[in-house]
Coordinates of C-alpha atoms and ligand atoms in Angstrom, one line a residue:
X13 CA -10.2 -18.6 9.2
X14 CA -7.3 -20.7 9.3
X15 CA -5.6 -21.0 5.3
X16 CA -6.9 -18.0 4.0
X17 CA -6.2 -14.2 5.0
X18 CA -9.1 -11.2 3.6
X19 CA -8.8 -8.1 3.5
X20 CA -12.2 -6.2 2.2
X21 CA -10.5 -3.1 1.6
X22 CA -7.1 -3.6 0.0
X23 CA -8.1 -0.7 -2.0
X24 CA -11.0 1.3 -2.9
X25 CA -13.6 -1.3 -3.6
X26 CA -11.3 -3.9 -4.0
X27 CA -10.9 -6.8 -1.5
X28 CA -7.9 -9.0 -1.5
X29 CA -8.0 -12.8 -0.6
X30 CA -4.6 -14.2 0.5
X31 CA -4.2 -18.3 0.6
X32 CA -2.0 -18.7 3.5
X33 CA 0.1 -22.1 4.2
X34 CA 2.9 -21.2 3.2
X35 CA 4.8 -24.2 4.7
X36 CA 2.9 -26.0 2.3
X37 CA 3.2 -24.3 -0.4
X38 CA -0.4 -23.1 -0.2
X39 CA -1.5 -26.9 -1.0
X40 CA -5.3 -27.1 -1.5
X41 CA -6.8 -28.7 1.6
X42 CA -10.3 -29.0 2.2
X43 CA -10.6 -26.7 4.6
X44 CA -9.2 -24.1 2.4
X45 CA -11.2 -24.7 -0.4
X46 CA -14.0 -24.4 2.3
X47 CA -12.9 -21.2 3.7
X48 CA -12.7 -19.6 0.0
X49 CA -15.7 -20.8 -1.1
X50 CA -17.1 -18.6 1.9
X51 CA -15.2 -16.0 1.0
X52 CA -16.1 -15.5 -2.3
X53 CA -19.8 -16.2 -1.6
X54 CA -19.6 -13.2 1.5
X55 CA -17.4 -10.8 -1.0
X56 CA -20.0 -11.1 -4.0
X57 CA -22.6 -10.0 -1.8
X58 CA -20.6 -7.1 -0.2
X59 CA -22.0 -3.7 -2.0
X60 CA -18.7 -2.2 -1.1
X61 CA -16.3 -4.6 -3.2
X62 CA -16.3 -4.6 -7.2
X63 CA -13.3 -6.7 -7.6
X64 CA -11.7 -9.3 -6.0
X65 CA -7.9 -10.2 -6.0
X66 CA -6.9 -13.8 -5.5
X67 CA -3.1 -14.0 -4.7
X68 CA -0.6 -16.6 -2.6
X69 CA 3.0 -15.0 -1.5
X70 CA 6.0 -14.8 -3.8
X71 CA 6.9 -18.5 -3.9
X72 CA 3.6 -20.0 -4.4
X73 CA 0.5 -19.3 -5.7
X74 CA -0.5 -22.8 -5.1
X75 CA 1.7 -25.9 -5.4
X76 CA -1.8 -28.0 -6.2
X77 CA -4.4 -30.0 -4.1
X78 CA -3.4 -31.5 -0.9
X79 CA -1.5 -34.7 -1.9
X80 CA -0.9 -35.7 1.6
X81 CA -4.7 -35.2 2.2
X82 CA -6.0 -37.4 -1.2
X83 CA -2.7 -40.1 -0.6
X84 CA -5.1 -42.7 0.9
X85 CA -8.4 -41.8 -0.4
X86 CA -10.5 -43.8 -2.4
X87 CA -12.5 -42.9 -5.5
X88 CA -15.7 -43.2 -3.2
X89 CA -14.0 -41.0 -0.9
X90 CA -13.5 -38.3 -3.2
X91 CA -17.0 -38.9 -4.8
X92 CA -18.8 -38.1 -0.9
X93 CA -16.4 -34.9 -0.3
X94 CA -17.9 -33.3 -3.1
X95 CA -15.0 -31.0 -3.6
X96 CA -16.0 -29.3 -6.8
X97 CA -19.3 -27.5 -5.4
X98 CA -16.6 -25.1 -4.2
X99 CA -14.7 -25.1 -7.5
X100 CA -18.4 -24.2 -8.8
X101 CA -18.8 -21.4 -6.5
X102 CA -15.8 -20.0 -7.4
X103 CA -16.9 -19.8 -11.3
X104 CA -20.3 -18.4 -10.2
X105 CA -18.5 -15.7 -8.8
X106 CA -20.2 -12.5 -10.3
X107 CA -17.5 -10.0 -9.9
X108 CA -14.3 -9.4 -11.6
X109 CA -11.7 -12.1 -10.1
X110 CA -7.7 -11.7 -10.8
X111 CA -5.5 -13.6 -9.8
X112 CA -2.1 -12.9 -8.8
X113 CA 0.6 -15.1 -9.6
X114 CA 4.0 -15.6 -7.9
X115 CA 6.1 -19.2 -8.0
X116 CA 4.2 -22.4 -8.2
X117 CA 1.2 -22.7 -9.9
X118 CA 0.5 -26.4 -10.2
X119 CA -2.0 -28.9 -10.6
X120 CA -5.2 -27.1 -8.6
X121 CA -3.3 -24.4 -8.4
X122 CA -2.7 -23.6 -11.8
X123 CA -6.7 -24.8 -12.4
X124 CA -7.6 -22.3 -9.5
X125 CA -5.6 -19.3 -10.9
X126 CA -7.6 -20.6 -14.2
X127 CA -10.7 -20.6 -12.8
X128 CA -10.1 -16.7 -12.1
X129 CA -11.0 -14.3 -15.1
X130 CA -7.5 -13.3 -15.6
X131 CA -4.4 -13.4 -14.7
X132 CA -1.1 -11.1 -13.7
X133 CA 2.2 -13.1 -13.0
X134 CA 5.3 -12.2 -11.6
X135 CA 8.5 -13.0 -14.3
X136 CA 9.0 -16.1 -11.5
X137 CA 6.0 -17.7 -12.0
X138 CA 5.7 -21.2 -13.0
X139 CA 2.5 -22.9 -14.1
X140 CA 2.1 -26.6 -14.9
X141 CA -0.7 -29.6 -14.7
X142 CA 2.1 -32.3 -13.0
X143 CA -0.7 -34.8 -11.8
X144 CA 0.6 -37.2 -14.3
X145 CA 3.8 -37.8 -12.4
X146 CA 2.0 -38.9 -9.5
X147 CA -0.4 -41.2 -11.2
X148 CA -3.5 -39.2 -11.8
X149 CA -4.6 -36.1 -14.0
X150 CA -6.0 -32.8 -13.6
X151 CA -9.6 -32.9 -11.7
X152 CA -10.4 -29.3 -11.5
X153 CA -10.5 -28.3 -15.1
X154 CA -7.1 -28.3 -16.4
X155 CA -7.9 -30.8 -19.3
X156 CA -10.6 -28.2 -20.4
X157 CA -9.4 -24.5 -19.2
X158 CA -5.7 -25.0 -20.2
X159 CA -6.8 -26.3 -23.4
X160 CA -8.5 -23.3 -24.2
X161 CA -6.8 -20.9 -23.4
X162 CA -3.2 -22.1 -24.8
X163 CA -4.8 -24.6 -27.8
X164 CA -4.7 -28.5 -27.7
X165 CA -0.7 -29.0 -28.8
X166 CA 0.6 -26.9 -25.5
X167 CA -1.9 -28.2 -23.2
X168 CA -1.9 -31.5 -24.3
X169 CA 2.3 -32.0 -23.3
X170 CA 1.7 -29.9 -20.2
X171 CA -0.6 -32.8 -19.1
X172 CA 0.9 -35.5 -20.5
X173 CA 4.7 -34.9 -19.3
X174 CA 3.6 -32.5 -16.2
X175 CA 6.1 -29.9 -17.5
X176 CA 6.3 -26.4 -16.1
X177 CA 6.2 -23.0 -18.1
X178 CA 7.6 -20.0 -17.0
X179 CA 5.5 -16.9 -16.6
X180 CA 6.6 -15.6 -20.2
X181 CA 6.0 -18.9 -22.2
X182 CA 2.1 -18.8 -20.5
X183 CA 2.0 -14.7 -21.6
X184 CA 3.3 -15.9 -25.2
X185 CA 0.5 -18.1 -25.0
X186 CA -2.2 -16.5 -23.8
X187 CA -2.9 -17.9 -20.5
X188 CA -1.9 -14.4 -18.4
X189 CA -2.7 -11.1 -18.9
X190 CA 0.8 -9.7 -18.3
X191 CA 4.3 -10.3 -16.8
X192 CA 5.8 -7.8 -14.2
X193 CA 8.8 -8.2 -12.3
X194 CA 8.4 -10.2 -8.8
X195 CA 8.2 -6.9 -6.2
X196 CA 4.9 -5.9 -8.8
X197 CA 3.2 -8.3 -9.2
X198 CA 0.2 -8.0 -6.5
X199 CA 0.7 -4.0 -7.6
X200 CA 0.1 -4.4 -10.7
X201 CA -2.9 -7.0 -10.3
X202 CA -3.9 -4.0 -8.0
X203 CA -3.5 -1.3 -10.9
X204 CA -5.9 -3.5 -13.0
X205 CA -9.0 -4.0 -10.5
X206 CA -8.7 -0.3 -9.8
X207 CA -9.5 0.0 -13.4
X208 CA -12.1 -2.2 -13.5
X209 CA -13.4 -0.8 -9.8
X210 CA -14.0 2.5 -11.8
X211 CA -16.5 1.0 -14.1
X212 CA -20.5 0.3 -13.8
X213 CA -20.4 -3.0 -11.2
X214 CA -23.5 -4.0 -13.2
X215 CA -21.8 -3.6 -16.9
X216 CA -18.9 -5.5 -15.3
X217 CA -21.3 -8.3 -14.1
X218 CA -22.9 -8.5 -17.5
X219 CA -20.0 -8.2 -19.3
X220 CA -18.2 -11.0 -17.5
X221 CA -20.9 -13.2 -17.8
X222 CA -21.1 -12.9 -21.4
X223 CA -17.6 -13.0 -22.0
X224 CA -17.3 -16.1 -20.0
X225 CA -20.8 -17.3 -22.0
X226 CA -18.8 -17.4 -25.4
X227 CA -16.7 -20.8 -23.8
X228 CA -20.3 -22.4 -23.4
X229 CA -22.5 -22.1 -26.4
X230 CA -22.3 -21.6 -30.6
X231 CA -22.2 -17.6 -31.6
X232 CA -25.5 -17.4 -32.4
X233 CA -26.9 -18.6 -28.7
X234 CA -23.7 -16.2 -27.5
X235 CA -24.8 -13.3 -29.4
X236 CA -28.1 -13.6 -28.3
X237 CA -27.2 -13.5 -24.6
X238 CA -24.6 -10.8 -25.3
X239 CA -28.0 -8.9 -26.6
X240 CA -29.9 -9.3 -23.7
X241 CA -27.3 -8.0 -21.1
X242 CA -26.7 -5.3 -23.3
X243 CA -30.3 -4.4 -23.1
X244 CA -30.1 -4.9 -19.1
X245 CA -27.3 -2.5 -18.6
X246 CA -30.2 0.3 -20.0
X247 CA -32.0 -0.7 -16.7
X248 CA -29.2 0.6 -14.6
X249 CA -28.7 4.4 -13.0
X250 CA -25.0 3.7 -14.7
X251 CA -25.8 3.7 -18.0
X252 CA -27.3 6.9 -17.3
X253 CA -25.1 8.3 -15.4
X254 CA -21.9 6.9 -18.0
X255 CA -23.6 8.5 -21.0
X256 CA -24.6 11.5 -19.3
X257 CA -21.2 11.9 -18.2
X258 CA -19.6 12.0 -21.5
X259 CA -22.5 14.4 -22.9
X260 CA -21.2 17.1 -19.8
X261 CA -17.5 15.8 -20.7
X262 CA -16.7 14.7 -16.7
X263 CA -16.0 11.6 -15.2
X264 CA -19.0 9.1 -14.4
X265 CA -19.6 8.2 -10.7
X266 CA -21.2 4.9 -10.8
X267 CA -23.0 3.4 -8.3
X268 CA -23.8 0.0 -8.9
X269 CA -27.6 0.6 -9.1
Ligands
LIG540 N1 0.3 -31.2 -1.4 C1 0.8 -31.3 -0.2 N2 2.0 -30.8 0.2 C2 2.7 -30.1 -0.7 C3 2.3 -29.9 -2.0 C4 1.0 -30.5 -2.4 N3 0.5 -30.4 -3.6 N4 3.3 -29.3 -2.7 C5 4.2 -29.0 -1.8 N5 3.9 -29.5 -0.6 C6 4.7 -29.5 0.6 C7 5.9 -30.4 0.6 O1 5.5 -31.7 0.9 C8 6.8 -29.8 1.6 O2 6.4 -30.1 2.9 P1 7.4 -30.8 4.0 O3 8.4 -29.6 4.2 O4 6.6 -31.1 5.2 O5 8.1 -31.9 3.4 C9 6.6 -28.3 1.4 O6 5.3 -28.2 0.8 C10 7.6 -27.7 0.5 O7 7.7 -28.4 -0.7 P2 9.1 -28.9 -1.3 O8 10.1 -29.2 -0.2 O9 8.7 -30.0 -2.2 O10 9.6 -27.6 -2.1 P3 10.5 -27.6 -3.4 O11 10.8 -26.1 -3.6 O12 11.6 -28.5 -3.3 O13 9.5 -28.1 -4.6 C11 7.5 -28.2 -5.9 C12 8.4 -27.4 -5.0 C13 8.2 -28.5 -7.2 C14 6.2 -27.4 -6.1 C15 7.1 -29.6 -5.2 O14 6.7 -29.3 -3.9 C16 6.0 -30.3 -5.9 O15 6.3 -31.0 -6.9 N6 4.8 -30.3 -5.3 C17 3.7 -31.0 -5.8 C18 3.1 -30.4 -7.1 C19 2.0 -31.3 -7.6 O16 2.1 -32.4 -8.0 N7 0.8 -30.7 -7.7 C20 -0.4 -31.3 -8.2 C21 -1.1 -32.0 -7.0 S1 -2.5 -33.0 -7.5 C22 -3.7 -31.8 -7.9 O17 -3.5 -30.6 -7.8 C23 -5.0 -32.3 -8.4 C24 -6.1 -31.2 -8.5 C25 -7.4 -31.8 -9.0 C26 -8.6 -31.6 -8.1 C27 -8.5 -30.5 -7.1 C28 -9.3 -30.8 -5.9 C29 -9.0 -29.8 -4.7

């Protein structure tokens, strides 16, 4: 692979998945996108990985898509290149995806860290939808994610004037998880998918799909669903194994079965 770097075994069941042009400012190309997409397909299947880290380097996450790439394309262009199925694959993802945020987070950048289930920043990040300024508007669910997660008033100037906030404005409102200083970031992204690594994979799946299931429906279809995955977990060795645990008072080894 060319624009991305993997490693499946950052840590103990944790993979990490650098984007890596970064002359470019990690700009979303095609063959990028491409390249993740595989990625994330390969690590969801991998038994050994539980969580996957998404980061850039300390400068950029990722400064958008590929301007220089879309510049002369036309709209029936963009409608044959079918760029989205791999912004679909990367919400389909089942396990727990963080993303690691240093410098620029525009544009698809700031919709690809979005896309993620959460998100640690370094004090130097900067996040922003700028499309505006070069005469279009976020494709890859900026007008939907960013207005969710920070409410229509803050979202709606961030895409209409392309303004930037800084990594402690987006943790006052609720777009990151946390705000470390820049040497911790990809640590502390790190300390938080070890967590998460220690828990029942199938709970986390469940639980992350139900979580993510309360931006789709009305509470009563999201309760429902939250029911039935509930139920599932009881299907699992883990949920026997978890409560067992805390009868013997020890730790739980899950298994992912
Ligand atoms: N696309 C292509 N190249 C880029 C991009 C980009 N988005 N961002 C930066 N680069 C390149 C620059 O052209 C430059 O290359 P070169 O050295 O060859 O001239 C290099 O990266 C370094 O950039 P700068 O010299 O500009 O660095 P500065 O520190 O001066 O500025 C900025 C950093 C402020 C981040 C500036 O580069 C900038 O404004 N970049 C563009 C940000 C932007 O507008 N992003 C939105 C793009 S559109 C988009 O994301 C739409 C998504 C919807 C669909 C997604 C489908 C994939």
């Amino acid at each position: 692979m060319e624009f991305i770097k993997v490693n499946t075994q950052y840590k103990k069941h944790i993979a990490l998945i650098n984007l890596n042009r970064p002359k470019e400012l990690n700009a979303l190309n095609l063959q990028l996108m491409s390249e993740l997409k595989s990625t994330l397909q390969t690590l969801d299947e991998d038994e050994d990985v539980r969580v996957i880290i998404l980061t850039g380097n300390e400068k950029a996450f990722a400064a958008g898509a590929d301007i220089k790439q879309m510049a002369g394309k036309t709209a029936i262009d963009m409608l044959n290149v079918d760029q989205f199925s791999t912004w679909d694959q990367i919400k389909k993802t089942k396990k727990p995806l963080i993303a690691a945020v240093s410098g620029f987070a525009l544009g698809g950048g700031c919709e690809l860290a979005m896309t993620c289930d959460m998100i640690v920043a370094s004090e130097s990040a900067k996040f922003g939808q700028p499309e505006i300024k070069i005469g279009v508007m976020p494709g890859a669910g900026g007008t939907q994610r960013l207005t969710r997660a920070i409410g229509k008033a803050k979202a709606m100037e961030l895409v209409l004037t392309g303004n930037f906030i800084s990594a402690e404005e987006a943790l006052h409102y609720g777009l990151v998880n946390k705000v470390v200083p820049t040497e911790m970031y990809l640590e502390a992204a790190a300390e938080l998918a070890e967590q998460i690594a220690q828990m029942s994979p199938v709970a986390a799946k469940l639980a992350k799909e139900s979580v993510n299931r309360a931006f789709e429906t009305h509470l009563d279809e999201g309760l429902h669903f939250e029911r039935k995955n509930f139920y599932l977990t009881f299907a699992s060795e883990d949920q026997k194994e978890g409560m067992k645990a805390f009868v013997e008072k020890r730790k739980p080894e899950f298994t992912g079965k």
